[in-house]
Each structure stands twice: as C-alpha cells, then as structure tokens.
Tab-separated table of C-alpha atoms in Angstrom:
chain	number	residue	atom	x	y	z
E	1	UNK	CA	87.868	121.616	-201.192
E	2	UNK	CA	88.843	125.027	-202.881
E	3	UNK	CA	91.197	125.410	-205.631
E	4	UNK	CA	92.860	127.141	-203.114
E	5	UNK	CA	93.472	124.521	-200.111
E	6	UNK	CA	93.863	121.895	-203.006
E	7	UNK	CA	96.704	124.139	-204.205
E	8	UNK	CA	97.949	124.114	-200.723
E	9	UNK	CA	98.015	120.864	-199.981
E	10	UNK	CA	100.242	120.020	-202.898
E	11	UNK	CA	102.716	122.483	-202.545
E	12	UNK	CA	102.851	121.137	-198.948
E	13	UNK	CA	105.939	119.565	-199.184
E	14	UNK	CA	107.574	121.765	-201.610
E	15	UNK	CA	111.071	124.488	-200.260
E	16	UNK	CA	108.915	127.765	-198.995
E	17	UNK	CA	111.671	129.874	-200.893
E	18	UNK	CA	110.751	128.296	-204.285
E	19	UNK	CA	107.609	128.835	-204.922
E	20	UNK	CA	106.612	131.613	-202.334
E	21	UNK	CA	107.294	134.307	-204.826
E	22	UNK	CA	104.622	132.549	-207.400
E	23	UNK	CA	102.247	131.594	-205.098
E	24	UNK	CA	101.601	135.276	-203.871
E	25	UNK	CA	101.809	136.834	-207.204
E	26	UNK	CA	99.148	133.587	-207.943
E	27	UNK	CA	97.014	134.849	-205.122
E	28	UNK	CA	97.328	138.248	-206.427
E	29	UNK	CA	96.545	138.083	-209.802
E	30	UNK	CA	93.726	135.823	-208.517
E	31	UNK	CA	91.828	138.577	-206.081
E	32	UNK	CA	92.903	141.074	-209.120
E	33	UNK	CA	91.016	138.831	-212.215
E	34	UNK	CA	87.877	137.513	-209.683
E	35	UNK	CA	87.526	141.514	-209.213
E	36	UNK	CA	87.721	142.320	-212.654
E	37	UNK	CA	85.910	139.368	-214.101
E	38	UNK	CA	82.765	137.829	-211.003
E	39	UNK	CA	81.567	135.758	-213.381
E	40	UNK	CA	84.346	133.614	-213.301
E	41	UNK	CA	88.318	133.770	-214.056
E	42	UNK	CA	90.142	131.051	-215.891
E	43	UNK	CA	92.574	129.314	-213.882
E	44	UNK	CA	94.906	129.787	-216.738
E	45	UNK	CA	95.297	133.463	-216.775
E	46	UNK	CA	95.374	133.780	-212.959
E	47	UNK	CA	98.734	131.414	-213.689
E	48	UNK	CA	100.190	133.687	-216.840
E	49	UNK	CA	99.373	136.878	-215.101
E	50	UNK	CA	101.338	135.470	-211.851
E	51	UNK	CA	104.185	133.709	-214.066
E	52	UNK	CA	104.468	136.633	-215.699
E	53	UNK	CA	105.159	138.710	-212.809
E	54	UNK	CA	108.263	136.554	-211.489
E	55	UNK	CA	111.778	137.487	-211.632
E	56	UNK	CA	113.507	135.026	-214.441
E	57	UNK	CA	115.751	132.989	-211.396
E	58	UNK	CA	112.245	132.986	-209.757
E	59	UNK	CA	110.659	131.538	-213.268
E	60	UNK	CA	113.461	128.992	-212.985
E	61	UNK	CA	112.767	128.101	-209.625
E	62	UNK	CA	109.119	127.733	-209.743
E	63	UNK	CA	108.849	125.891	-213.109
E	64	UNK	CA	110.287	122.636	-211.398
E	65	UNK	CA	107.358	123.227	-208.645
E	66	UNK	CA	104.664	123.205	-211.176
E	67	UNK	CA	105.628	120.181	-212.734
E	68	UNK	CA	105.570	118.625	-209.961
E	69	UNK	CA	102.080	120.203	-208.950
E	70	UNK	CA	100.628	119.062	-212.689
E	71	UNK	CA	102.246	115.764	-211.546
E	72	UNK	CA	100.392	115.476	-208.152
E	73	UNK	CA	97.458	116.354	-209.622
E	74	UNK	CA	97.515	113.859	-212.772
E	75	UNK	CA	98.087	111.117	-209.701
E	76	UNK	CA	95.169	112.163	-207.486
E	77	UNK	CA	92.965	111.961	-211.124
E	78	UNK	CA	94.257	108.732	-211.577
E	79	UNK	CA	94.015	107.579	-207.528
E	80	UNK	CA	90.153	109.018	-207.354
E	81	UNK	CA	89.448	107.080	-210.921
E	82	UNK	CA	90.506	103.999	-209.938
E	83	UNK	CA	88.524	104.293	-206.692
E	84	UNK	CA	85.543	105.021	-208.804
E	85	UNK	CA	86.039	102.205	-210.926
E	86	UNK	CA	86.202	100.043	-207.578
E	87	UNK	CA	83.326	101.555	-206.196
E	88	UNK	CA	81.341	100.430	-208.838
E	89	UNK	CA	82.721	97.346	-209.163
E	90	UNK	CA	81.314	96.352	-205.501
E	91	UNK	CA	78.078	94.779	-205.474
E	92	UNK	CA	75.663	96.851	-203.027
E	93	UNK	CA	72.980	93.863	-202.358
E	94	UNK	CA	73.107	92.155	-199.359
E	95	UNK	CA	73.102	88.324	-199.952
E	96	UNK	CA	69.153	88.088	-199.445
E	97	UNK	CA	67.952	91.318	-200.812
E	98	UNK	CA	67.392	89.771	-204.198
E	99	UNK	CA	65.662	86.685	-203.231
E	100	UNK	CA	64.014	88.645	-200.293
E	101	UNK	CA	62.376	90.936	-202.626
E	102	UNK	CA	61.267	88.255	-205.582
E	103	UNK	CA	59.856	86.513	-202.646
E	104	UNK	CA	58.027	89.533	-201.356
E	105	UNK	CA	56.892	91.016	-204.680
E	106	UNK	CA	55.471	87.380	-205.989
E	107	UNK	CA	52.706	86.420	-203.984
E	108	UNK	CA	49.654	85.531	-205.870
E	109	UNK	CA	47.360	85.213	-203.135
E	110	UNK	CA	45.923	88.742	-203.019
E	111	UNK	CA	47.591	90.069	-200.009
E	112	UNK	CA	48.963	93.206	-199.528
E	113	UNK	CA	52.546	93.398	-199.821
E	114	UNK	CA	55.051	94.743	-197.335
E	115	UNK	CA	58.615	95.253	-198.550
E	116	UNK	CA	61.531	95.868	-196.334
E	117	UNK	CA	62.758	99.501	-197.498
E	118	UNK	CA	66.397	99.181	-196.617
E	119	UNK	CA	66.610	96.226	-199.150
E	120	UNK	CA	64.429	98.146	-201.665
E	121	UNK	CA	66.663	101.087	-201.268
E	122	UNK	CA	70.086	98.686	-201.487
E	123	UNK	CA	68.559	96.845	-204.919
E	124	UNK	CA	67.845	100.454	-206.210
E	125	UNK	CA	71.258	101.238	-205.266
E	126	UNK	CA	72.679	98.209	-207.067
E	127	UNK	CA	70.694	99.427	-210.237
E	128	UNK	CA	72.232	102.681	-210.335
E	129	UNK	CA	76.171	101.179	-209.790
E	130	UNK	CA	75.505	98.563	-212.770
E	131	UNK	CA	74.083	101.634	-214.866
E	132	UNK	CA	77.078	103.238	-213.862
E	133	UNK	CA	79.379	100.639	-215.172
E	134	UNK	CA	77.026	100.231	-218.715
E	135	UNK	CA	78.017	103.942	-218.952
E	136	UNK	CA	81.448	103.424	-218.161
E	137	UNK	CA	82.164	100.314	-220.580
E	138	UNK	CA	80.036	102.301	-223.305
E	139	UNK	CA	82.151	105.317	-223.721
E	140	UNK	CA	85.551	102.939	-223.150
E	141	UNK	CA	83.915	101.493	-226.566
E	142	UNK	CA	83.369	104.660	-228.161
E	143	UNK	CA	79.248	104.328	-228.128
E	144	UNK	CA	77.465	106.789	-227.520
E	145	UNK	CA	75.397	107.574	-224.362
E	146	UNK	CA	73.042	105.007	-223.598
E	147	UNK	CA	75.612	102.621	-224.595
E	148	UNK	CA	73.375	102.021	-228.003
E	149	UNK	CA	75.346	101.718	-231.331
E	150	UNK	CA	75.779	103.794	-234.067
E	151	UNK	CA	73.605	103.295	-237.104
C-alpha cells in the first residue's frame, strides 16, 4: 500500500472541506519535491511545504485532521504489533510433526530415510517463529542481537 492510498484511507472518514485544501497542497508539494529530489523526499517536508501553503483558518482546520491521522496511524502500529506478537506466539507444528520426524530421522538400521517435506518445512517454520520470539524477548531486555549478554 502507498503512502498515498494509506493516507487515503485514513482521511476516509474525515469532512471533505477540512482537509481538502491540505491534502492538494500535500499532493503538490509532493510531485514538486519527488521532481526536485528522485532519490527520495522526506515525508516531513512534503508536510511543511504543504502546511505552509494553507490559509491560517485552513491551518486551523486541518491541524485537528492530522491529529487524528498521527492518531490512526499510532493505532494501526499498535493493531499490526500485537498481531505480530500473536503470530508468533502460535505454534506452527502439527501435533505429529515432531515425533514424526524423530521417528523418521532415528533409524539405526541403515536404511535410507524418507522424510515427509510438508512436516520438514512446518518444523523449519516453527524454528524461525521461536527465533523470532528469542529476538523479540532479547531487545524487550535490552540485550543485544543474538539475545547474548553484555560483558
């Protein structure tokens, strides 16, 4: 999703007549500073540049708008984190990949071994979630990557 459409679909709800004048000064300064500067524009100045273009009843009228776009935003953060944070809290084996697999990968009698890739795959999977939460629980404690401590 562009910064664009994201943009829009916050302001979705939000009185056309308050923040019409900002958004196409926004969209202005935007095409104006991606011109100017193709290797990228900061978000920030595309903002100042279009704030600073508005009428002072129109400054009035739009600040209340991006408050409550900054809001919107801080609660999609927070909605996507805690999804993330569920996410990895759900076990990805199924209930016989585990014992499946040590039964698979144990035999002794010299035969080859055949190993169902969708459990494989799902165990590998698991791996990567629990590294995920190591990581997450590590920086939460203030170690450093790897989750090792500081000497």
């Amino acid at each position: 999703m562009s910064d664009d459409s994201i943009f829009a679909a916050l302001t979705a709800d939000l009185a056309d007549e308050s923040y019409r004048p900002f958004r196409a000064l926004f969209e202005q300064a935007q095409t104006r500073l991606q011109h100017e500067h193709p290797d990228g524009v900061d978000p920030t100045a595309i903002g100042l540049r279009a704030w600073e273009g508005l009428r002072p009843e129109e400054q009035d009228a739009a600040l209340a708008d991006l408050f409550y776009v900054y809001w919107s935003a801080q609660q999609c953060e927070a909605e996507e984190q805690a999804r993330f944070e569920w996410q990895i809290s759900q076990s990805l084996l199924d209930t016989f990949d585990e014992s499946t697999l040590q039964r698979d990968l144990s035999r002794q009698d010299g035969t080859s071994v055949r190993v169902e890739r969708a459990r494989l795959a799902r165990v590998l999977a698991e791996l990567e979630r629990l590294q995920l939460q190591v990581d997450m629980l590590a920086r939460q404690a203030g170690l450093p990557e790897g989750g090792e401590p500081r000497a």
